[in-house]
mmCIF file of C-alpha atoms and ligand atoms in Angstrom:
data_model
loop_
_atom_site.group_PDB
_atom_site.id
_atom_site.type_symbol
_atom_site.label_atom_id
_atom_site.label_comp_id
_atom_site.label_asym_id
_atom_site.label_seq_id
_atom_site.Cartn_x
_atom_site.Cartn_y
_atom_site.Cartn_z
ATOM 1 C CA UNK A 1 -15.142 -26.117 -20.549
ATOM 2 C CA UNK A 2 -13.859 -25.813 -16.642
ATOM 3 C CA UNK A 3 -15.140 -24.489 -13.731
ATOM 4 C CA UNK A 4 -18.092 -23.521 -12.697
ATOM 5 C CA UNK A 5 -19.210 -22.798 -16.140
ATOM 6 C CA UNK A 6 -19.447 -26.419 -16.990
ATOM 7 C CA UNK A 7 -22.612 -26.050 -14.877
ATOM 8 C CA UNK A 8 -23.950 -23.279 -16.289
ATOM 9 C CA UNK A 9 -27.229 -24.081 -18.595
ATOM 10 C CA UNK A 10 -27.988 -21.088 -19.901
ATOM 11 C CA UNK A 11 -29.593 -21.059 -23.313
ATOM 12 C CA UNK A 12 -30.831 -24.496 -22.793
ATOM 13 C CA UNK A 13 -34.542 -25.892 -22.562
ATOM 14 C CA UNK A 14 -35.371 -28.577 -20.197
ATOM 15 C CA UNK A 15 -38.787 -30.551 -19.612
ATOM 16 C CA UNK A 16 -39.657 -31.761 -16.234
ATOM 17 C CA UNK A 17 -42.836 -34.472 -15.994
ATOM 18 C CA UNK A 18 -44.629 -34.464 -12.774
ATOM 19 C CA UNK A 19 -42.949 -30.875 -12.524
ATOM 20 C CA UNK A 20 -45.696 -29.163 -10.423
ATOM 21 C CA UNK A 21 -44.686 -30.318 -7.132
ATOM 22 C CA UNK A 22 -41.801 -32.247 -4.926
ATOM 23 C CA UNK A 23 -38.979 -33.630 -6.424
ATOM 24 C CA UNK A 24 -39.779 -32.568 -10.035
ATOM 25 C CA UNK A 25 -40.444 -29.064 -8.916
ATOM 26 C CA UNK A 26 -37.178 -28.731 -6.777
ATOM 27 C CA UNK A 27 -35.718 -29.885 -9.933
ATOM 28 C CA UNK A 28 -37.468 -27.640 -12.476
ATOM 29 C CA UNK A 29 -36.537 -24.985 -10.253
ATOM 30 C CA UNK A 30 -32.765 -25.494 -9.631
ATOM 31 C CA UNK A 31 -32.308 -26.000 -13.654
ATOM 32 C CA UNK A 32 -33.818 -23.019 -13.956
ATOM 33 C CA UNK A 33 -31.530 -21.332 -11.661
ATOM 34 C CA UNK A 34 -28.801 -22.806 -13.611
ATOM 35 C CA UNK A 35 -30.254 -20.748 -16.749
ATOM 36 C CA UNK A 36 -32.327 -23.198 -18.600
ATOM 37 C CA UNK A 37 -36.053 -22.745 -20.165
ATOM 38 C CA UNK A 38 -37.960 -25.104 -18.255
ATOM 39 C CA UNK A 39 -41.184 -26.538 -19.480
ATOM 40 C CA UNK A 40 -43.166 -28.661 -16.922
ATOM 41 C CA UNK A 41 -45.341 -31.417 -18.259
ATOM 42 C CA UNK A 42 -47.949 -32.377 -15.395
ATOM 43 C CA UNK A 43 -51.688 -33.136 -14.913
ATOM 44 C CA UNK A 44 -52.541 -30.274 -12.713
ATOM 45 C CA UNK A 45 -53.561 -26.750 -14.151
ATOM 46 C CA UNK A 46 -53.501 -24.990 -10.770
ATOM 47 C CA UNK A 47 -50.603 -26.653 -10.067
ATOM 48 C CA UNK A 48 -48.742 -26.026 -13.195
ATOM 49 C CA UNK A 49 -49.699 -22.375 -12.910
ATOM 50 C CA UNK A 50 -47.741 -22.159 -9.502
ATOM 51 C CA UNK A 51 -44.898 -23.187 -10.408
ATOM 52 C CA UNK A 52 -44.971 -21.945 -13.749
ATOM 53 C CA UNK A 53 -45.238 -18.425 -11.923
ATOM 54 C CA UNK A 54 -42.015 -19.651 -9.446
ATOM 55 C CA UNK A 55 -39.873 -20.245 -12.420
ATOM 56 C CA UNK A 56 -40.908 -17.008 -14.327
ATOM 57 C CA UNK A 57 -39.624 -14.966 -10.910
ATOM 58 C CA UNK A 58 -36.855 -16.743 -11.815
ATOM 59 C CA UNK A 59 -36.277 -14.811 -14.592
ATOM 60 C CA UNK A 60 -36.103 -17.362 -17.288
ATOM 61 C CA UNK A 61 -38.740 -18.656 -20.220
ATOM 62 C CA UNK A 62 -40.928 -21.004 -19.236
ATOM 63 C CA UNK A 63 -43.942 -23.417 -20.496
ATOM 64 C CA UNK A 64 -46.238 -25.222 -18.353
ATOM 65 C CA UNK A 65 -48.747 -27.978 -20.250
ATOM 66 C CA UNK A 66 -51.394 -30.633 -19.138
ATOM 67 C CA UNK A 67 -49.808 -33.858 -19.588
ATOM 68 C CA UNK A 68 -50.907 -37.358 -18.294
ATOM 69 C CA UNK A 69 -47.726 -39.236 -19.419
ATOM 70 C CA UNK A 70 -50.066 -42.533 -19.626
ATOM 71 C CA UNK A 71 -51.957 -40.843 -22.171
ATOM 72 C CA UNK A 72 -48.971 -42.559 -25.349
ATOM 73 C CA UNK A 73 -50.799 -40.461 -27.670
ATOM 74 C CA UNK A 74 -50.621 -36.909 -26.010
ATOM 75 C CA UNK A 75 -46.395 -37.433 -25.669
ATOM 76 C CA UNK A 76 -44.994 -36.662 -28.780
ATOM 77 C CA UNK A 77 -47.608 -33.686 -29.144
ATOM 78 C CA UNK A 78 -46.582 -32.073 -25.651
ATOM 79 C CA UNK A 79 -43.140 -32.488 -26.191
ATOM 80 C CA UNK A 80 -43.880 -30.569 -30.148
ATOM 81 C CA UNK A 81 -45.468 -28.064 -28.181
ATOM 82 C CA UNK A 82 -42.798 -27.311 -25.897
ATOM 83 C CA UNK A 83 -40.067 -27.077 -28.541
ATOM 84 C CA UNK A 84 -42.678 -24.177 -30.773
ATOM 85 C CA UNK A 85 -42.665 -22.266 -27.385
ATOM 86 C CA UNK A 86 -39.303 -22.558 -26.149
ATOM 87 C CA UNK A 87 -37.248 -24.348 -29.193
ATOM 88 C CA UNK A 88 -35.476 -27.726 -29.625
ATOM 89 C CA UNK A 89 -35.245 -29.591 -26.188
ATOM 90 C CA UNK A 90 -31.617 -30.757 -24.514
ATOM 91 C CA UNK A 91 -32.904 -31.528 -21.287
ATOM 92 C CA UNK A 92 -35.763 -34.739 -20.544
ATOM 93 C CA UNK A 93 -36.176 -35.350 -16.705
ATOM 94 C CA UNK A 94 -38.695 -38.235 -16.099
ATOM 95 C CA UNK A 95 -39.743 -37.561 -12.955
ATOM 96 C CA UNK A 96 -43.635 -38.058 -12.894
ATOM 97 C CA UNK A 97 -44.622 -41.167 -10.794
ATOM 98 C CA UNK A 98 -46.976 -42.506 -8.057
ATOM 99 C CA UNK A 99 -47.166 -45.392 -5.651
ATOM 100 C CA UNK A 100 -49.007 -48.307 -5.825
ATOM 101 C CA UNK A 101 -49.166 -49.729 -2.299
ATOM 102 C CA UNK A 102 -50.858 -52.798 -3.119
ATOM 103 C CA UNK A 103 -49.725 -54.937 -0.026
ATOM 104 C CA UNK A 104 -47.941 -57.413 -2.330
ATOM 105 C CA UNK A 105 -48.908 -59.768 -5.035
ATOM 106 C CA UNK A 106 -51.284 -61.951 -3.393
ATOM 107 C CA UNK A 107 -53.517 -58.762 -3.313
ATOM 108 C CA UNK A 108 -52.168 -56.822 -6.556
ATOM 109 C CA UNK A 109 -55.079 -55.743 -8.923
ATOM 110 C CA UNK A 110 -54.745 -55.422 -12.770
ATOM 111 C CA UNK A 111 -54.760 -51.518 -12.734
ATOM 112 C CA UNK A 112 -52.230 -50.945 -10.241
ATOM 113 C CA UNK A 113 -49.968 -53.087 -12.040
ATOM 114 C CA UNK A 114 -50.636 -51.693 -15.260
ATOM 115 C CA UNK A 115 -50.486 -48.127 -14.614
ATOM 116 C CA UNK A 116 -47.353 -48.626 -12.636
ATOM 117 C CA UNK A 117 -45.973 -49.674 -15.630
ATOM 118 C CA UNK A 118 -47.240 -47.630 -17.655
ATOM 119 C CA UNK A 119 -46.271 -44.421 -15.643
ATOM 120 C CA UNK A 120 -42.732 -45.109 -14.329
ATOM 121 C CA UNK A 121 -41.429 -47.106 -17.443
ATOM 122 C CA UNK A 122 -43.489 -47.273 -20.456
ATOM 123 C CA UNK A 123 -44.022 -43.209 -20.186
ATOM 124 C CA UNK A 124 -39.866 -42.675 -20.011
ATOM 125 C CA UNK A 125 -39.411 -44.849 -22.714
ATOM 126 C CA UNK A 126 -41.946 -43.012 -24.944
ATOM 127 C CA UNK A 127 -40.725 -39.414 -23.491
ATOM 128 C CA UNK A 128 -37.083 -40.493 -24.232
ATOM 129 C CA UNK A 129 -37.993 -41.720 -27.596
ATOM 130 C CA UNK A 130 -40.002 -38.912 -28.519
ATOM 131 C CA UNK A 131 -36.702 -36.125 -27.175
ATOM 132 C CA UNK A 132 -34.207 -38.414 -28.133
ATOM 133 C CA UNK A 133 -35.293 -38.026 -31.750
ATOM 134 C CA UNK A 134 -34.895 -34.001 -31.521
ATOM 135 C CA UNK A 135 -32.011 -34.235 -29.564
ATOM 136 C CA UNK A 136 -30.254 -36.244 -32.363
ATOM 137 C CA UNK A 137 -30.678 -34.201 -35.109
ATOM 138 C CA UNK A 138 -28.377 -31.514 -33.658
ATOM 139 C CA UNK A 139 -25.812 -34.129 -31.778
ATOM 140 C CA UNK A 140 -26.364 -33.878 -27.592
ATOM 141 C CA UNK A 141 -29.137 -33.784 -25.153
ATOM 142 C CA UNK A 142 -29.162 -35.113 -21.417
ATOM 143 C CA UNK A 143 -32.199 -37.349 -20.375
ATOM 144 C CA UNK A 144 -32.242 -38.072 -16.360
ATOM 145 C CA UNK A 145 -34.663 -40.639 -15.301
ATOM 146 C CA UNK A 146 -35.643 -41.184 -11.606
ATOM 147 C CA UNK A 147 -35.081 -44.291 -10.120
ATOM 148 C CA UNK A 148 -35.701 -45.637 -6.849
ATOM 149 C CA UNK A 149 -33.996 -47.208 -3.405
ATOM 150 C CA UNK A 150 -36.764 -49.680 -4.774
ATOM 151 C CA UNK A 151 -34.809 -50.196 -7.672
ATOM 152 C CA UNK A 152 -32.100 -51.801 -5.951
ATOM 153 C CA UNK A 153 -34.011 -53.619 -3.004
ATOM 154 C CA UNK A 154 -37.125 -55.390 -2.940
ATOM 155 C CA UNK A 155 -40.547 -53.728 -1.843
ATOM 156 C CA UNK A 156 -42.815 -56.237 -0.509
ATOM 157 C CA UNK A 157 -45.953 -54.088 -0.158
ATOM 158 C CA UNK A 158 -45.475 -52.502 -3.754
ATOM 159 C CA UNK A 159 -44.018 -55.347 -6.078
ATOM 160 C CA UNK A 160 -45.526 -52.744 -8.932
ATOM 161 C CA UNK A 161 -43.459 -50.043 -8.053
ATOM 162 C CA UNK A 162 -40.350 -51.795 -7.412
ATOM 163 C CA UNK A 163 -40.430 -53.470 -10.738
ATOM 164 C CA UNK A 164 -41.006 -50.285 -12.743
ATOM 165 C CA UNK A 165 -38.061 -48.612 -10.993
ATOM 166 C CA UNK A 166 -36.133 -51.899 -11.262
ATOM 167 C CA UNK A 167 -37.306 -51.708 -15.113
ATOM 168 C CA UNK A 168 -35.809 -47.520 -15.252
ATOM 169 C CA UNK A 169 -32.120 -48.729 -14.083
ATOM 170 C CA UNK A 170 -32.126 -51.234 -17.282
ATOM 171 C CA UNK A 171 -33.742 -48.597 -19.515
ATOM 172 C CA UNK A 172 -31.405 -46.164 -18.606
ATOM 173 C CA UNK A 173 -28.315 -48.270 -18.958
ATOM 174 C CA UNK A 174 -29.813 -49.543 -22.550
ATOM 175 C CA UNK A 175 -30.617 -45.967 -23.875
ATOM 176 C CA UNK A 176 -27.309 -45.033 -22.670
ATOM 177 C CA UNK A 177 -25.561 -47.224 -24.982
ATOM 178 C CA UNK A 178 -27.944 -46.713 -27.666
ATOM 179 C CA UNK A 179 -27.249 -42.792 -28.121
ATOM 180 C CA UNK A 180 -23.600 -42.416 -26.597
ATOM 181 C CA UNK A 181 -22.689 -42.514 -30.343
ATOM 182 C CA UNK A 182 -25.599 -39.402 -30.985
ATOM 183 C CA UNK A 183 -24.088 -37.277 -28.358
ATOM 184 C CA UNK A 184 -26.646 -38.308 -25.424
ATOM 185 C CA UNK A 185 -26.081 -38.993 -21.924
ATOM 186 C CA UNK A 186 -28.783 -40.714 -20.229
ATOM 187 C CA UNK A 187 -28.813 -40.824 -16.600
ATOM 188 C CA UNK A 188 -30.694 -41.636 -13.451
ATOM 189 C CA UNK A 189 -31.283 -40.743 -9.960
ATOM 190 C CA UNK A 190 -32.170 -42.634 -7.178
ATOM 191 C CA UNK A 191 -33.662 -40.821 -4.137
ATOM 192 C CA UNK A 192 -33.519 -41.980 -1.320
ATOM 193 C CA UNK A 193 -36.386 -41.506 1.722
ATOM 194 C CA UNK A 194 -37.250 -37.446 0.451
ATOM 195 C CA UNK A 195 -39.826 -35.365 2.159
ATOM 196 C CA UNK A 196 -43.060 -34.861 -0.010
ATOM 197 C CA UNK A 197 -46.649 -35.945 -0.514
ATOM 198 C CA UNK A 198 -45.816 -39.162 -1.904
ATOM 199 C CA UNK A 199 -44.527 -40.350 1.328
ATOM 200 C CA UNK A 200 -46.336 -38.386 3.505
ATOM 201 C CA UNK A 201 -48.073 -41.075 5.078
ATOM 202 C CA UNK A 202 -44.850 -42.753 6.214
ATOM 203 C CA UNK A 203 -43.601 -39.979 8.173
ATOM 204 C CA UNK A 204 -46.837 -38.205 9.802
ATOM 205 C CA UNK A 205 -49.564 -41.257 10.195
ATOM 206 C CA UNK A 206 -49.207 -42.923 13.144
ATOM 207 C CA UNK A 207 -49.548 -46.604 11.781
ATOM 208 C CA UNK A 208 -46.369 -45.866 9.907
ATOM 209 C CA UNK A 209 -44.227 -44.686 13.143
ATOM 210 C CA UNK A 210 -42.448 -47.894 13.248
ATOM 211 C CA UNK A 211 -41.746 -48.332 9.336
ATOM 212 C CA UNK A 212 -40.672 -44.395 9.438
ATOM 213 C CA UNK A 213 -38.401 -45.483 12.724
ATOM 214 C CA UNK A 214 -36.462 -48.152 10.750
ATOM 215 C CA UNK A 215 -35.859 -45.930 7.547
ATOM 216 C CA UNK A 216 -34.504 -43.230 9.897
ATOM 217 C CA UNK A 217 -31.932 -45.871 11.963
ATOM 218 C CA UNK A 218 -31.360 -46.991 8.644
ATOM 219 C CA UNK A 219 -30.782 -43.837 6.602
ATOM 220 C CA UNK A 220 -27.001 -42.928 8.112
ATOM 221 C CA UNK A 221 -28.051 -39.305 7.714
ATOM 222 C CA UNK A 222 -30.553 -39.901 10.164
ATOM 223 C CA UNK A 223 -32.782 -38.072 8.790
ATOM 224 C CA UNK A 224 -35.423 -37.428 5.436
ATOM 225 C CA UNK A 225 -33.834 -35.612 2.340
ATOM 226 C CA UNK A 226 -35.812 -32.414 1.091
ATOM 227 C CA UNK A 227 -36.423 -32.643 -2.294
ATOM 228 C CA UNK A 228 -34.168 -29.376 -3.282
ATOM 229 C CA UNK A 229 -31.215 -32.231 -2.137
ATOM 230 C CA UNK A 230 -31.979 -34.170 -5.936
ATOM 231 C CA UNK A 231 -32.328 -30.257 -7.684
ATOM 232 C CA UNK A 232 -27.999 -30.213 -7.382
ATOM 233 C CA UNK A 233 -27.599 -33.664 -9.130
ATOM 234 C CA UNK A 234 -30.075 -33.139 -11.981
ATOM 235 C CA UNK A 235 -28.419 -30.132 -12.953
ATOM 236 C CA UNK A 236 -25.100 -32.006 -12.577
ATOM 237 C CA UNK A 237 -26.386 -34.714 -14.970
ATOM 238 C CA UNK A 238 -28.190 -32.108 -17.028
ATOM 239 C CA UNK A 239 -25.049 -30.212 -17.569
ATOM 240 C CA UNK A 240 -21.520 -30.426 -20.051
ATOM 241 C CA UNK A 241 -19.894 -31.313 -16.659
ATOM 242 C CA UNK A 242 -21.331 -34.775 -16.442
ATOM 243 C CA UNK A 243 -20.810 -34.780 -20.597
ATOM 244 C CA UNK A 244 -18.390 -38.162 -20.301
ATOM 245 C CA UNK A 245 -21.438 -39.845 -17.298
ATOM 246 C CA UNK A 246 -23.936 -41.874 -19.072
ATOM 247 C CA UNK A 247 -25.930 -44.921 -17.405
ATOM 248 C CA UNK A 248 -25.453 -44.089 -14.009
ATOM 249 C CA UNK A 249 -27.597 -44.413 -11.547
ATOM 250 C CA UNK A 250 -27.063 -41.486 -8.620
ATOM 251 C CA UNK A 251 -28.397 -42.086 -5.176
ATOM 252 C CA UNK A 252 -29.480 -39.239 -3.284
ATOM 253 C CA UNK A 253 -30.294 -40.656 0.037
ATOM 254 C CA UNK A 254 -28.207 -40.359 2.667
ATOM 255 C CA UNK A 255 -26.139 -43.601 2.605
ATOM 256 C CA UNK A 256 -29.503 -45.461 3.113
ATOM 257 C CA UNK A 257 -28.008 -47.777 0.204
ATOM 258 C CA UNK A 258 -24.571 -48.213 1.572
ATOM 259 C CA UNK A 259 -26.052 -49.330 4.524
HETATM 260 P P1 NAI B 1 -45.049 -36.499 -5.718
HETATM 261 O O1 NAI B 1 -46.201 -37.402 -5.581
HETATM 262 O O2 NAI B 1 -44.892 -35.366 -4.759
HETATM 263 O O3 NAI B 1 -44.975 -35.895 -7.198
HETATM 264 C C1 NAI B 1 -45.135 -36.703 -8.319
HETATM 265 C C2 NAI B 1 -45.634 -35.872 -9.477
HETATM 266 O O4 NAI B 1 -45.857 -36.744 -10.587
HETATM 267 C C3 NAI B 1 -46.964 -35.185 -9.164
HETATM 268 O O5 NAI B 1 -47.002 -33.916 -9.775
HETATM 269 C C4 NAI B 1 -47.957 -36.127 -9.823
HETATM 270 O O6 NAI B 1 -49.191 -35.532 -10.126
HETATM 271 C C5 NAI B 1 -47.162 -36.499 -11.071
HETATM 272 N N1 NAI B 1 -47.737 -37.637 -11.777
HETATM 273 C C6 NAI B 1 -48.090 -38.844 -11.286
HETATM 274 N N2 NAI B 1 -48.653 -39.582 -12.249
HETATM 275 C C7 NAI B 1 -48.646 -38.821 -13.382
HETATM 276 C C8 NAI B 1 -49.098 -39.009 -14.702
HETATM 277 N N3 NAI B 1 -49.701 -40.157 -15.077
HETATM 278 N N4 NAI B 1 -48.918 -38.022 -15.601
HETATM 279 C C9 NAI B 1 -48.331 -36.854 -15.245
HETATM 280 N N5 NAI B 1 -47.900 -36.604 -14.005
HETATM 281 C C10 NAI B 1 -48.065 -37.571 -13.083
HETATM 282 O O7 NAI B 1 -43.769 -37.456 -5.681
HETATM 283 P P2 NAI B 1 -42.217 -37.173 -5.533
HETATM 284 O O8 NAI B 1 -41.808 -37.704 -4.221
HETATM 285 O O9 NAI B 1 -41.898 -35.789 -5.896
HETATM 286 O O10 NAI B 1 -41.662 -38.178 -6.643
HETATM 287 C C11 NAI B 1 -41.071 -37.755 -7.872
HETATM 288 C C12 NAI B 1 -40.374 -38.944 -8.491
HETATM 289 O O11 NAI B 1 -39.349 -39.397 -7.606
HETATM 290 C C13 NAI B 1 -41.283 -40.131 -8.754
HETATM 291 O O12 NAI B 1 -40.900 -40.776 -9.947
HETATM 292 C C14 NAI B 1 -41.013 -41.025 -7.556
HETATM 293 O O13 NAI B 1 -41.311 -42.370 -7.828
HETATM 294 C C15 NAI B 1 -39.527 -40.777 -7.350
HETATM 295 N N6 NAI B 1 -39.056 -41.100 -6.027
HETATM 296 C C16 NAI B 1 -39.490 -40.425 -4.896
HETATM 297 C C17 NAI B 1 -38.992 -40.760 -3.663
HETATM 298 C C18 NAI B 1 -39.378 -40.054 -2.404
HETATM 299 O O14 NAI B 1 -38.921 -40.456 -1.315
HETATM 300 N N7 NAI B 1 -40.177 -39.017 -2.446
HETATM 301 C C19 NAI B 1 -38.037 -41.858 -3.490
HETATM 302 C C20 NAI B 1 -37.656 -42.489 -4.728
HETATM 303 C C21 NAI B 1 -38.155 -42.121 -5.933
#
């Protein structure tokens, strides 16, 4: 396959955790542009209607489901549910995540550090396990997990965070190796400083200015990424032309990590 119709996911079906808003929305959204079912797996109902109604303007099938992807016993059932609705999955993006800006060790409590853990890394290994296992019974599937810039640097004020991310580079190279031989490419991306809620404090509250001022002089775009920026490399990793990548990670951030 050449050309543009290496991109082209038509007839696929794709789940997207955390899909009801910022980055995993701008990604549910651009693989369903590129033709794919999407299911979203996410904790909000109103949420999950909204963008279940965005993607069905886009003209393809969708699902939308409660999921709290800390919940290990509610995985495997969501992900059974999607494939009855919209058959066999070839696409897992773990994208659902939150911060846990604990101010550092010294001050870390028990819960932050466990449902960091438990919702970056734990949660994609149990998602991948759960897809991996349909997706090698008929020989392919993609899985795209999102990193972090804080899984290449340090993050003093959220040593949970960065160690979960940290954690999804490993995972992803592991898994990578793992099911190469079952037709599987597993992949991440690493955004870099992107627009949404989760960082909304560091670009509009004022006690951030400074910290916001020093990602910007360091961020050679000069500037914050919208979240549609990481739709174009999920589908890329989601698609036969990225067939021969597996165990990347893919920053999408500006050169902040060339820097
Ligand atoms: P966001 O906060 O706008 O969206 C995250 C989504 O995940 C929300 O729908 C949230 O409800 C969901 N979520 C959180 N915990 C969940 C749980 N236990 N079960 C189910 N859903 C859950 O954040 P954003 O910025 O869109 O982040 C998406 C991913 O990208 C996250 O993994 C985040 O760590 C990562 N990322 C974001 C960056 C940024 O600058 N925005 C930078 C690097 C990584």
């Amino acid at each position: 396959m050449s050309g543009l119709a290496a991109f082209d996911l038509t007839g696929k079906v794709a789940i997207v955790t955390g899909g009801n808003r910022g980055i995993g929305r701008a990604i549910a959204l651009g693989l369903a542009q590129a033709g794919a079912a999407v299911a979203i797996l996410a904790r909000n109902a109103e949420r999950n209607a909204e963008v279940e109604a965005e993607l069905e303007r886009i003209g393809q099938p969708t699902h939308a489901d409660i999921l709290d992807v800390t919940d290990r016993a509610a995985i495997a059932q969501a992900v059974g549910r999607v494939e009855r609705a919209l058959g066999p999955v070839d696409i897992l993006v773990n994208n659902a995540g939150n911060t846990d800006i604990s101010g550092g060790v010294l001050n870390q409590s028990d819960e932050g550090w466990d449902n960091a853990l438990a919702t970056h890394l734990t949660a994609t290994m149990l998602l991948s396990k759960s897809a991996a296992q349909s997706m090698q019974a008929r020989g392919r599937g993609k899985i795209i997990n999102l990193a972090s810039m804080y899984s290449i640097f340090g993050a003093a004020a959220l040593p949970s965070y960065a160690a979960a991310k940290g954690g999804i580079v490993q995972l992803t190279k592991s898994m990578a190796i793992e099911l190469a031989p079952h037709g599987i490419q597993v992949n991440a991306i690493a955004p870099g400083w992107i627009a949404t809620e989760m960082t909304e404090v560091a670009r509009e509250d004022p006690d951030w200015r400074d910290f916001n001022a020093m990602l910007m002089a360091r961020t050679p775009a000069g500037r914050w990424g919208e979240a549609e920026e990481c739709g174009g490399a999920a589908v890329f990793l989601a698609s036969a032309a990225a067939d021969f990548v597996t165990g990347i990670t893919l920053p999408v951030d500006g050169g902040y990590s060339v820097f």
